[in-house]
Amino acid sequence: MRDFNAPIPTWAASMPEKRKAFLRYGSPNVFFEYSPHFTLMAKHFRNPSQAKQFQNEMSQLIQSYNFPKILTQSSVIAMGYVDSFGQITQEIERIKLPK
């Protein structure tokens, strides 16, 4: 299922551990780099300096926000096709977990 011709995402290319995960497994966010999260926004910037400025501003805003703790429990595991941002675009398989 892995596309060996897929390029490493630009946001992950400069991060050694993300790069290592991508080269080994085809994704920068698997196994030792996996961290459950909610994606707030994925955007393509044509200008790298604008992208860096945006990332810095968003990082500052996120760091200053007092996030409430959220308790979650997984009910399914799913696989899907992803775009260049790693966002699922089409589900392939969904497996319900026992309760």
mmCIF file of C-alpha atoms in Angstrom:
data_model
loop_
_atom_site.group_PDB
_atom_site.id
_atom_site.type_symbol
_atom_site.label_atom_id
_atom_site.label_comp_id
_atom_site.label_asym_id
_atom_site.label_seq_id
_atom_site.Cartn_x
_atom_site.Cartn_y
_atom_site.Cartn_z
ATOM 1 C CA MET A 1 0.000 0.000 0.000
ATOM 2 C CA ARG A 2 2.991 2.316 0.371
ATOM 3 C CA ASP A 3 3.921 4.668 -2.453
ATOM 4 C CA PHE A 4 7.723 4.476 -2.552
ATOM 5 C CA ASN A 5 7.833 7.418 -4.976
ATOM 6 C CA ALA A 6 6.021 9.793 -2.627
ATOM 7 C CA PRO A 7 8.203 12.730 -1.559
ATOM 8 C CA ILE A 8 8.727 13.544 2.100
ATOM 9 C CA PRO A 9 6.381 16.370 3.171
ATOM 10 C CA THR A 10 8.188 19.719 3.211
ATOM 11 C CA TRP A 11 7.153 20.360 6.827
ATOM 12 C CA ALA A 12 8.853 17.111 7.903
ATOM 13 C CA ALA A 13 11.986 17.229 5.740
ATOM 14 C CA SER A 14 14.002 19.366 8.169
ATOM 15 C CA MET A 15 13.084 17.345 11.275
ATOM 16 C CA PRO A 16 15.552 14.442 11.692
ATOM 17 C CA GLU A 17 13.186 12.084 13.548
ATOM 18 C CA LYS A 18 10.271 12.786 11.165
ATOM 19 C CA ARG A 19 12.594 12.239 8.195
ATOM 20 C CA LYS A 20 13.842 8.968 9.704
ATOM 21 C CA ALA A 21 10.261 7.732 10.216
ATOM 22 C CA PHE A 22 9.284 8.725 6.667
ATOM 23 C CA LEU A 23 12.265 6.989 5.074
ATOM 24 C CA ARG A 24 11.699 3.841 7.121
ATOM 25 C CA TYR A 25 7.888 3.603 7.116
ATOM 26 C CA GLY A 26 6.575 6.029 4.472
ATOM 27 C CA SER A 27 5.057 8.470 6.948
ATOM 28 C CA PRO A 28 6.609 11.009 9.323
ATOM 29 C CA ASN A 29 4.025 10.268 12.042
ATOM 30 C CA VAL A 30 4.133 6.520 12.635
ATOM 31 C CA PHE A 31 5.468 4.170 15.296
ATOM 32 C CA PHE A 32 8.086 6.050 17.349
ATOM 33 C CA GLU A 33 6.840 9.413 16.021
ATOM 34 C CA TYR A 34 3.121 8.682 16.478
ATOM 35 C CA SER A 35 1.313 11.237 18.590
ATOM 36 C CA PRO A 36 -2.496 11.334 18.550
ATOM 37 C CA HIS A 37 -3.687 14.796 17.579
ATOM 38 C CA PHE A 38 -6.409 16.860 15.987
ATOM 39 C CA THR A 39 -5.310 18.764 12.903
ATOM 40 C CA LEU A 40 -6.523 22.336 13.061
ATOM 41 C CA MET A 41 -5.416 23.375 9.609
ATOM 42 C CA ALA A 42 -3.270 22.159 6.739
ATOM 43 C CA LYS A 43 -2.357 24.763 4.156
ATOM 44 C CA HIS A 44 0.015 24.933 1.214
ATOM 45 C CA PHE A 45 2.113 28.091 1.015
ATOM 46 C CA ARG A 46 3.838 29.058 -2.213
ATOM 47 C CA ASN A 47 6.202 31.364 -0.329
ATOM 48 C CA PRO A 48 8.417 29.529 2.221
ATOM 49 C CA SER A 49 8.934 32.665 4.319
ATOM 50 C CA GLN A 50 5.156 33.123 4.644
ATOM 51 C CA ALA A 51 4.842 29.484 5.679
ATOM 52 C CA LYS A 52 7.518 29.917 8.349
ATOM 53 C CA GLN A 53 5.909 33.134 9.627
ATOM 54 C CA PHE A 54 2.501 31.450 9.779
ATOM 55 C CA GLN A 55 3.930 28.426 11.613
ATOM 56 C CA ASN A 56 5.681 30.666 14.140
ATOM 57 C CA GLU A 57 2.536 32.730 14.774
ATOM 58 C CA MET A 58 0.349 29.642 15.119
ATOM 59 C CA SER A 59 2.875 27.992 17.442
ATOM 60 C CA GLN A 60 2.843 31.056 19.696
ATOM 61 C CA LEU A 61 -0.966 31.119 19.766
ATOM 62 C CA ILE A 62 -1.180 27.409 20.519
ATOM 63 C CA GLN A 63 1.442 27.674 23.281
ATOM 64 C CA SER A 64 -0.515 30.486 24.946
ATOM 65 C CA TYR A 65 -3.883 28.678 24.847
ATOM 66 C CA ASN A 66 -4.957 26.768 27.953
ATOM 67 C CA PHE A 67 -6.234 23.532 26.426
ATOM 68 C CA PRO A 68 -8.622 21.527 28.608
ATOM 69 C CA LYS A 69 -7.707 17.875 29.129
ATOM 70 C CA ILE A 70 -9.704 15.574 26.890
ATOM 71 C CA LEU A 71 -10.302 11.924 27.717
ATOM 72 C CA THR A 72 -10.762 9.815 24.608
ATOM 73 C CA GLN A 73 -11.276 6.152 23.883
ATOM 74 C CA SER A 74 -10.723 4.563 20.492
ATOM 75 C CA SER A 75 -13.560 2.576 18.977
ATOM 76 C CA VAL A 76 -12.079 1.884 15.515
ATOM 77 C CA ILE A 77 -8.796 1.602 13.670
ATOM 78 C CA ALA A 78 -8.854 2.763 10.070
ATOM 79 C CA MET A 79 -6.521 3.048 7.083
ATOM 80 C CA GLY A 80 -6.863 5.434 4.205
ATOM 81 C CA TYR A 81 -5.270 7.204 1.291
ATOM 82 C CA VAL A 82 -3.685 10.525 2.231
ATOM 83 C CA ASP A 83 -2.765 13.769 0.511
ATOM 84 C CA SER A 84 0.589 15.573 0.735
ATOM 85 C CA PHE A 85 -0.392 16.936 4.165
ATOM 86 C CA GLY A 86 -1.070 13.448 5.526
ATOM 87 C CA GLN A 87 -4.806 14.141 5.653
ATOM 88 C CA ILE A 88 -7.049 11.152 4.919
ATOM 89 C CA THR A 89 -8.813 11.673 1.592
ATOM 90 C CA GLN A 90 -10.393 8.241 1.198
ATOM 91 C CA GLU A 91 -10.951 5.495 3.711
ATOM 92 C CA ILE A 92 -9.733 2.024 2.712
ATOM 93 C CA GLU A 93 -10.586 -0.099 5.727
ATOM 94 C CA ARG A 94 -12.293 0.405 9.099
ATOM 95 C CA ILE A 95 -12.027 -2.147 11.905
ATOM 96 C CA LYS A 96 -14.202 -1.861 15.007
ATOM 97 C CA LEU A 97 -12.393 -2.505 18.267
ATOM 98 C CA PRO A 98 -13.942 -4.705 20.942
ATOM 99 C CA LYS A 99 -15.490 -2.804 23.840
#
